[in-house]
Coordinates of N, CA, C and O and ligand atoms in Angstrom, one line a residue:
X1 N -3.7 4.1 7.0 CA -3.4 5.3 6.2 C -3.8 6.6 6.8 O -3.2 7.6 6.8
X2 N -5.0 6.5 7.5 CA -5.5 7.7 8.1 C -4.7 8.2 9.3 O -4.5 9.3 9.5
X3 N -4.0 7.2 9.9 CA -3.2 7.6 11.1 C -1.9 8.2 10.7 O -1.3 8.9 11.6
X4 N -1.5 8.1 9.5 CA -0.2 8.7 9.1 C -0.1 10.2 9.4 O 0.9 10.7 10.0
X5 N -1.1 11.0 8.9 CA -1.0 12.4 9.2 C -1.1 12.8 10.6 O -0.4 13.7 11.1
X6 N -1.8 11.9 11.4 CA -1.8 12.2 12.9 C -0.4 12.0 13.5 O 0.0 12.7 14.3
X7 N 0.3 11.0 13.0 CA 1.6 10.7 13.5 C 2.6 11.9 13.1 O 3.4 12.3 13.9
X8 N 2.4 12.4 11.9 CA 3.2 13.5 11.4 C 2.9 14.7 12.3 O 3.8 15.5 12.6
X9 N 1.6 14.9 12.7 CA 1.3 16.0 13.6 C 2.0 15.9 14.9 O 2.6 16.9 15.4
X10 N 1.9 14.7 15.5 CA 2.6 14.5 16.8 C 4.1 14.7 16.6 O 4.7 15.2 17.5
X11 N 4.6 14.2 15.5 CA 6.1 14.3 15.3 C 6.5 15.8 15.2 O 7.4 16.2 15.9
X12 N 5.7 16.6 14.5 CA 6.0 18.0 14.4 C 5.8 18.7 15.7 O 6.6 19.6 16.1
X13 N 4.8 18.3 16.5 CA 4.5 18.9 17.7 C 5.7 18.6 18.7 O 6.2 19.5 19.4
X14 N 6.1 17.4 18.7 CA 7.2 17.0 19.7 C 8.5 17.7 19.3 O 9.4 17.9 20.2
X15 N 8.7 18.0 18.1 CA 9.9 18.7 17.7 C 9.9 20.1 18.1 O 10.9 20.8 18.0
X16 N 8.8 20.6 18.5 CA 8.7 22.0 18.9 C 8.7 23.0 17.8 O 9.4 24.0 17.8
X17 N 8.0 22.6 16.7 CA 8.0 23.5 15.5 C 7.4 24.8 15.9 O 6.5 24.9 16.8
X18 N 7.7 25.8 15.2 CA 7.1 27.1 15.3 C 5.6 27.0 15.0 O 5.2 26.3 14.2
X19 N 4.8 27.8 15.7 CA 3.4 27.8 15.5 C 3.0 28.1 14.1 O 2.1 27.5 13.5
X20 N 3.8 29.0 13.4 CA 3.5 29.4 12.1 C 3.7 28.2 11.1 O 3.0 28.0 10.2
X21 N 4.8 27.5 11.4 CA 5.1 26.3 10.5 C 4.0 25.2 10.7 O 3.6 24.6 9.8
X22 N 3.6 25.1 11.9 CA 2.6 24.1 12.2 C 1.3 24.4 11.5 O 0.6 23.6 11.0
X23 N 0.9 25.7 11.6 CA -0.3 26.2 10.9 C -0.2 26.0 9.4 O -1.2 25.8 8.7
X24 N 1.0 26.1 8.9 CA 1.2 25.9 7.5 C 1.1 24.4 7.1 O 0.6 24.0 6.1
X25 N 1.5 23.6 8.1 CA 1.5 22.1 7.8 C 0.1 21.5 7.9 O -0.2 20.6 7.3
X26 N -0.7 22.1 8.8 CA -2.0 21.5 9.1 C -2.9 21.4 7.9 O -3.4 20.3 7.7
X27 N -3.1 22.4 7.0 CA -3.9 22.2 5.9 C -3.4 21.1 5.0 O -4.2 20.3 4.4
X28 N -2.1 21.0 4.9 CA -1.5 19.9 4.0 C -1.8 18.5 4.6 O -2.2 17.6 3.9
X29 N -1.7 18.4 5.9 CA -2.1 17.1 6.6 C -3.5 16.8 6.4 O -3.9 15.7 6.2
X30 N -4.4 17.8 6.5 CA -5.8 17.6 6.3 C -6.1 17.2 4.9 O -7.0 16.3 4.6
X31 N -5.4 17.7 3.9 CA -5.5 17.4 2.5 C -5.2 15.9 2.3 O -5.9 15.1 1.7
X32 N -4.1 15.5 2.9 CA -3.7 14.1 2.9 C -4.7 13.2 3.5 O -5.1 12.1 2.9
X33 N -5.3 13.6 4.6 CA -6.3 12.8 5.2 C -7.5 12.7 4.3 O -8.1 11.6 4.2
X34 N -7.9 13.8 3.7 CA -9.0 13.9 2.8 C -8.8 12.9 1.7 O -9.7 12.1 1.3
X35 N -7.7 13.0 1.1 CA -7.4 12.1 -0.1 C -7.4 10.6 0.3 O -7.9 9.8 -0.4
X36 N -6.9 10.3 1.5 CA -6.9 9.0 2.0 C -8.3 8.5 2.2 O -8.6 7.3 1.8
X37 N -9.2 9.3 2.7 CA -10.5 8.9 3.0 C -11.3 8.7 1.6 O -12.1 7.8 1.4
X38 N -11.0 9.7 0.7 CA -11.7 9.6 -0.6 C -11.3 8.4 -1.4 O -12.1 7.8 -2.1
X39 N -10.0 8.0 -1.2 CA -9.5 6.8 -2.0 C -9.8 5.5 -1.3 O -9.4 4.5 -1.9
X40 N -10.4 5.5 -0.1 CA -10.7 4.3 0.5 C -12.0 3.7 -0.1 O -13.0 4.3 -0.2
X41 N -11.8 2.5 -0.6 CA -12.9 1.8 -1.3 C -13.2 0.4 -0.7 O -12.3 -0.1 0.0
X42 N -14.4 0.0 -0.9 CA -14.8 -1.4 -0.4 C -15.1 -2.2 -1.6 O -15.9 -1.8 -2.5
X43 N -14.5 -3.4 -1.6 CA -14.8 -4.4 -2.7 C -16.2 -4.9 -2.6 O -16.7 -5.4 -1.6
X44 N -16.9 -4.8 -3.8 CA -18.3 -5.3 -3.8 C -18.4 -6.8 -3.8 O -19.3 -7.4 -3.3
X45 N -17.3 -7.5 -4.2 CA -17.3 -8.9 -4.3 C -17.0 -9.6 -3.0 O -17.7 -10.5 -2.6
X46 N -15.9 -9.1 -2.3 CA -15.5 -9.8 -1.1 C -15.6 -8.9 0.2 O -15.4 -9.3 1.3
X47 N -15.8 -7.6 0.0 CA -16.0 -6.7 1.1 C -14.7 -6.2 1.7 O -14.7 -5.5 2.7
X48 N -13.5 -6.5 1.0 CA -12.3 -6.1 1.5 C -12.1 -4.6 1.4 O -12.6 -4.0 0.4
X49 N -11.5 -3.9 2.4 CA -11.2 -2.5 2.3 C -10.0 -2.3 1.5 O -8.9 -2.9 1.7
X50 N -10.1 -1.3 0.5 CA -9.0 -1.1 -0.4 C -8.5 0.3 -0.1 O -9.2 1.3 -0.1
X51 N -7.2 0.4 0.0 CA -6.5 1.7 0.3 C -5.6 2.1 -0.9 O -5.0 1.2 -1.5
X52 N -5.6 3.3 -1.2 CA -4.7 3.8 -2.3 C -3.5 4.5 -1.7 O -3.6 5.3 -0.8
X53 N -2.4 4.2 -2.3 CA -1.2 4.9 -1.8 C -0.9 6.2 -2.5 O 0.0 6.9 -2.1
X54 N -1.6 6.4 -3.6 CA -1.3 7.7 -4.4 C -2.6 8.5 -4.5 O -3.4 8.4 -3.6
X55 N -2.6 9.3 -5.5 CA -3.8 10.2 -5.6 C -4.9 9.4 -6.5 O -6.0 9.9 -6.5
X56 N -4.5 8.3 -7.1 CA -5.5 7.6 -7.9 C -6.2 6.5 -7.1 O -5.6 6.0 -6.1
X57 N -7.4 6.2 -7.5 CA -8.1 5.2 -6.8 C -7.7 3.8 -7.2 O -7.3 3.6 -8.4
X58 N -7.8 2.8 -6.3 CA -7.5 1.5 -6.7 C -8.5 1.0 -7.7 O -9.7 1.2 -7.5
X59 N -8.0 0.2 -8.7 CA -9.0 -0.2 -9.7 C -9.4 -1.7 -9.5 O -10.4 -2.1 -10.1
X60 N -8.5 -2.4 -8.8 CA -8.8 -3.8 -8.6 C -8.7 -4.2 -7.2 O -7.8 -3.7 -6.5
X61 N -9.5 -5.1 -6.7 CA -9.4 -5.6 -5.3 C -8.1 -6.3 -5.1 O -7.7 -7.1 -5.9
X62 N -7.4 -5.9 -4.0 CA -6.1 -6.6 -3.8 C -6.3 -8.0 -3.2 O -5.3 -8.8 -3.2
X63 N -7.5 -8.3 -2.8 CA -7.7 -9.7 -2.3 C -8.2 -10.6 -3.3 O -7.7 -11.7 -3.5
X64 N -9.3 -10.2 -4.0 CA -9.9 -11.2 -5.0 C -9.7 -10.7 -6.4 O -10.0 -11.5 -7.3
X65 N -9.2 -9.5 -6.7 CA -8.9 -9.1 -8.0 C -10.1 -8.6 -8.8 O -10.0 -8.2 -10.0
X66 N -11.3 -8.5 -8.2 CA -12.4 -7.9 -8.9 C -12.2 -6.4 -9.2 O -11.6 -5.7 -8.4
X67 N -12.7 -6.0 -10.3 CA -12.6 -4.5 -10.6 C -13.5 -3.7 -9.7 O -14.7 -4.1 -9.4
X68 N -13.0 -2.6 -9.2 CA -13.8 -1.7 -8.3 C -14.5 -0.7 -9.1 O -13.9 0.0 -10.0
X69 N -15.7 -0.4 -8.8 CA -16.5 0.7 -9.5 C -16.1 2.0 -8.9 O -15.7 2.2 -7.8
Ligands
ZN101 ZN1 -12.5 -8.3 -3.4

């Protein structure tokens, strides 16, 4: 999940976007990265890393089903 914004950055860079557009895009990508990191949780029961695909945090472990605090 964390690598996705980086791929978008490389994609925009390779397309030769205008510097202004890239500067506009950068804070958005940083926000995505921040949300991804914030939503990354670790299961207390089995230790599995939990990723969220949206803005909400995962509530249950995808491996063992334990509720996440
Ligand atoms: Zn678990």
